[in-house]
One Martini backbone bead per residue (centre of mass of N, CA, C, O) as a GRO file, in nm:
protein
  154
    1MET     BB    1   0.054   0.065  -0.017
    2GLU     BB    2   0.293   0.265  -0.005
    3GLU     BB    3   0.356   0.269  -0.307
    4ILE     BB    4   0.081   0.374  -0.397
    5GLN     BB    5   0.084   0.632  -0.229
    6GLU     BB    6   0.332   0.755  -0.371
    7LYS     BB    7   0.210   0.762  -0.656
    8ILE     BB    8  -0.031   0.943  -0.587
    9ALA     BB    9   0.130   1.178  -0.475
   10ALA     BB   10   0.280   1.236  -0.739
   11LEU     BB   11   0.030   1.292  -0.908
   12ALA     BB   12  -0.085   1.520  -0.734
   13GLU     BB   13   0.171   1.706  -0.748
   14SER     BB   14   0.170   1.735  -1.067
   15ILE     BB   15  -0.124   1.916  -1.044
   16ALA     BB   16  -0.126   2.135  -0.818
   17GLU     BB   17  -0.009   2.394  -0.950
   18GLN     BB   18  -0.239   2.430  -1.169
   19HIS     BB   19  -0.444   2.476  -0.906
   20GLY     BB   20  -0.301   2.646  -0.667
   21ILE     BB   21  -0.187   2.406  -0.488
   22ARG     BB   22  -0.129   2.177  -0.215
   23VAL     BB   23  -0.011   1.882  -0.088
   24TYR     BB   24  -0.046   1.760   0.232
   25ASP     BB   25  -0.187   1.463   0.189
   26VAL     BB   26  -0.169   1.096   0.172
   27GLU     BB   27  -0.414   0.830   0.203
   28ILE     BB   28  -0.467   0.478   0.283
   29VAL     BB   29  -0.757   0.301   0.339
   30GLY     BB   30  -0.832  -0.004   0.425
   31ASN     BB   31  -0.823  -0.246   0.188
   32ALA     BB   32  -0.706  -0.403  -0.097
   33ARG     BB   33  -1.010  -0.434  -0.214
   34ASN     BB   34  -1.103  -0.138  -0.051
   35PRO     BB   35  -0.985   0.139  -0.122
   36PHE     BB   36  -0.916   0.463   0.044
   37VAL     BB   37  -0.855   0.776  -0.099
   38ARG     BB   38  -0.676   1.047   0.053
   39VAL     BB   39  -0.678   1.399  -0.027
   40TYR     BB   40  -0.494   1.679   0.089
   41LEU     BB   41  -0.549   2.026   0.073
   42ASP     BB   42  -0.356   2.341   0.031
   43LYS     BB   43  -0.363   2.693   0.137
   44GLU     BB   44  -0.343   2.986   0.279
   45GLU     BB   45  -0.673   3.056   0.227
   46GLY     BB   46  -0.771   2.799   0.146
   47VAL     BB   47  -1.005   2.554   0.045
   48SER     BB   48  -1.243   2.480  -0.175
   49LEU     BB   49  -1.487   2.285  -0.296
   50ASP     BB   50  -1.433   2.347  -0.595
   51GLU     BB   51  -1.129   2.277  -0.589
   52CYS     BB   52  -1.167   1.983  -0.504
   53ALA     BB   53  -1.337   1.895  -0.746
   54LYS     BB   54  -1.137   1.964  -0.971
   55PHE     BB   55  -0.904   1.793  -0.862
   56SER     BB   56  -1.051   1.521  -0.859
   57ARG     BB   57  -1.097   1.501  -1.164
   58SER     BB   58  -0.799   1.514  -1.247
   59LEU     BB   59  -0.692   1.278  -1.072
   60SER     BB   60  -0.879   1.058  -1.173
   61ALA     BB   61  -0.781   1.065  -1.467
   62LEU     BB   62  -0.483   1.005  -1.403
   63ILE     BB   63  -0.530   0.733  -1.259
   64ASP     BB   64  -0.660   0.591  -1.501
   65VAL     BB   65  -0.401   0.605  -1.675
   66GLU     BB   66  -0.176   0.498  -1.466
   67ASP     BB   67  -0.275   0.268  -1.270
   68PRO     BB   68  -0.182   0.220  -0.939
   69ILE     BB   69  -0.460   0.063  -0.897
   70PRO     BB   70  -0.590  -0.268  -0.928
   71THR     BB   71  -0.850  -0.150  -0.799
   72ALA     BB   72  -1.108  -0.037  -0.675
   73PHE     BB   73  -1.194   0.305  -0.565
   74VAL     BB   74  -1.192   0.572  -0.331
   75LEU     BB   75  -1.215   0.927  -0.376
   76GLU     BB   76  -1.084   1.185  -0.153
   77VAL     BB   77  -1.120   1.545  -0.147
   78SER     BB   78  -0.959   1.772   0.089
   79SER     BB   79  -0.925   1.929   0.368
   80PRO     BB   80  -0.746   1.907   0.673
   81GLY     BB   81  -0.814   2.131   0.849
   82LEU     BB   82  -0.769   2.298   1.147
   83ASP     BB   83  -0.706   2.000   1.298
   84ARG     BB   84  -0.457   1.896   1.178
   85GLN     BB   85  -0.232   1.673   1.106
   86LEU     BB   86   0.111   1.595   1.212
   87LYS     BB   87   0.332   1.387   1.017
   88LYS     BB   88   0.538   1.595   0.906
   89LEU     BB   89   0.784   1.820   0.907
   90ARG     BB   90   0.643   2.017   0.704
   91HIS     BB   91   0.395   2.063   0.887
   92TYR     BB   92   0.551   2.223   1.103
   93GLU     BB   93   0.663   2.443   0.920
   94GLN     BB   94   0.368   2.538   0.824
   95SER     BB   95   0.297   2.579   1.163
   96LYS     BB   96   0.421   2.824   1.249
   97GLY     BB   97   0.263   2.974   1.537
   98LYS     BB   98   0.099   2.730   1.615
   99LEU     BB   99  -0.121   2.536   1.785
  100ALA     BB  100  -0.034   2.224   1.962
  101LYS     BB  101  -0.084   1.873   1.994
  102VAL     BB  102   0.141   1.653   2.171
  103VAL     BB  103   0.241   1.312   2.143
  104LEU     BB  104   0.442   1.107   2.313
  105LYS     BB  105   0.598   0.804   2.335
  106LYS     BB  106   0.719   0.926   2.600
  107LYS     BB  107   0.769   1.024   2.900
  108SER     BB  108   0.868   1.268   3.074
  109ALA     BB  109   1.023   1.373   3.360
  110ASP     BB  110   0.717   1.483   3.455
  111GLY     BB  111   0.507   1.254   3.320
  112GLN     BB  112   0.461   1.356   3.033
  113ASN     BB  113   0.290   1.308   2.686
  114VAL     BB  114   0.122   1.580   2.682
  115LEU     BB  115   0.132   1.864   2.464
  116ILE     BB  116   0.087   2.226   2.470
  117GLY     BB  117   0.185   2.435   2.188
  118ARG     BB  118   0.397   2.646   2.015
  119ILE     BB  119   0.527   2.663   1.706
  120MET     BB  120   0.853   2.801   1.641
  121ASP     BB  121   1.045   2.559   1.524
  122VAL     BB  122   1.261   2.409   1.257
  123GLN     BB  123   1.550   2.191   1.302
  124GLY     BB  124   1.559   1.959   1.115
  125ASP     BB  125   1.432   1.722   1.364
  126MET     BB  126   1.364   1.986   1.540
  127ILE     BB  127   1.116   2.094   1.772
  128THR     BB  128   0.981   2.401   1.875
  129LEU     BB  129   0.816   2.451   2.194
  130ILE     BB  130   0.566   2.661   2.348
  131THR     BB  131   0.423   2.683   2.633
  132GLY     BB  132   0.199   2.830   2.850
  133ASP     BB  133   0.462   2.854   3.065
  134GLU     BB  134   0.715   2.927   2.871
  135GLN     BB  135   0.824   2.660   2.779
  136LYS     BB  136   1.112   2.536   2.618
  137LEU     BB  137   1.095   2.286   2.363
  138PHE     BB  138   1.282   2.000   2.239
  139LEU     BB  139   1.167   1.798   1.967
  140PRO     BB  140   1.196   1.507   1.837
  141PHE     BB  141   1.032   1.370   1.582
  142ASP     BB  142   1.069   1.058   1.680
  143ALA     BB  143   0.911   1.128   1.971
  144ILE     BB  144   0.648   1.144   1.809
  145SER     BB  145   0.338   1.007   1.778
  146ARG     BB  146   0.133   1.265   1.778
  147ALA     BB  147  -0.035   1.540   1.592
  148ARG     BB  148  -0.220   1.857   1.630
  149LEU     BB  149  -0.406   2.111   1.576
  150GLU     BB  150  -0.537   2.382   1.736
  151ILE     BB  151  -0.818   2.553   1.799
  152GLU     BB  152  -0.849   2.908   1.754
  153LEU     BB  153  -1.014   3.162   1.923
  154LYS     BB  154  -1.055   3.531   1.851
   0.00000   0.00000   0.00000
């Protein structure tokens, strides 16, 4: 499935620029007989439903031609949402200055493994997070189990 996911991501990225958007993430869920392909799109001012529909039609046609999936599949194209998951280092880089909830693989010295803080910087594979009590934390990317942005109401 990972190889198919990479092929679909490459196809999606090959047409993203002509649509004026970027591919945030691609995932395949379900099983090999009934795969469900999700493509998340993003741009600074957000993506509209119309942009998702146009991109979906273009990507679907391209997938039909290139045929990276040997079975029938369901294609879903959408925005990653305000509370998007942060799965890759580039997701953290794109989210500098935003509030995130980070779950660590292991508990820290003070017994916590869930942190909420603002992403301040990304250097190499190290993410700098400032917590609510102004504590500056340096988190290695591989120490993070999962993370997502927190919705902030202003």
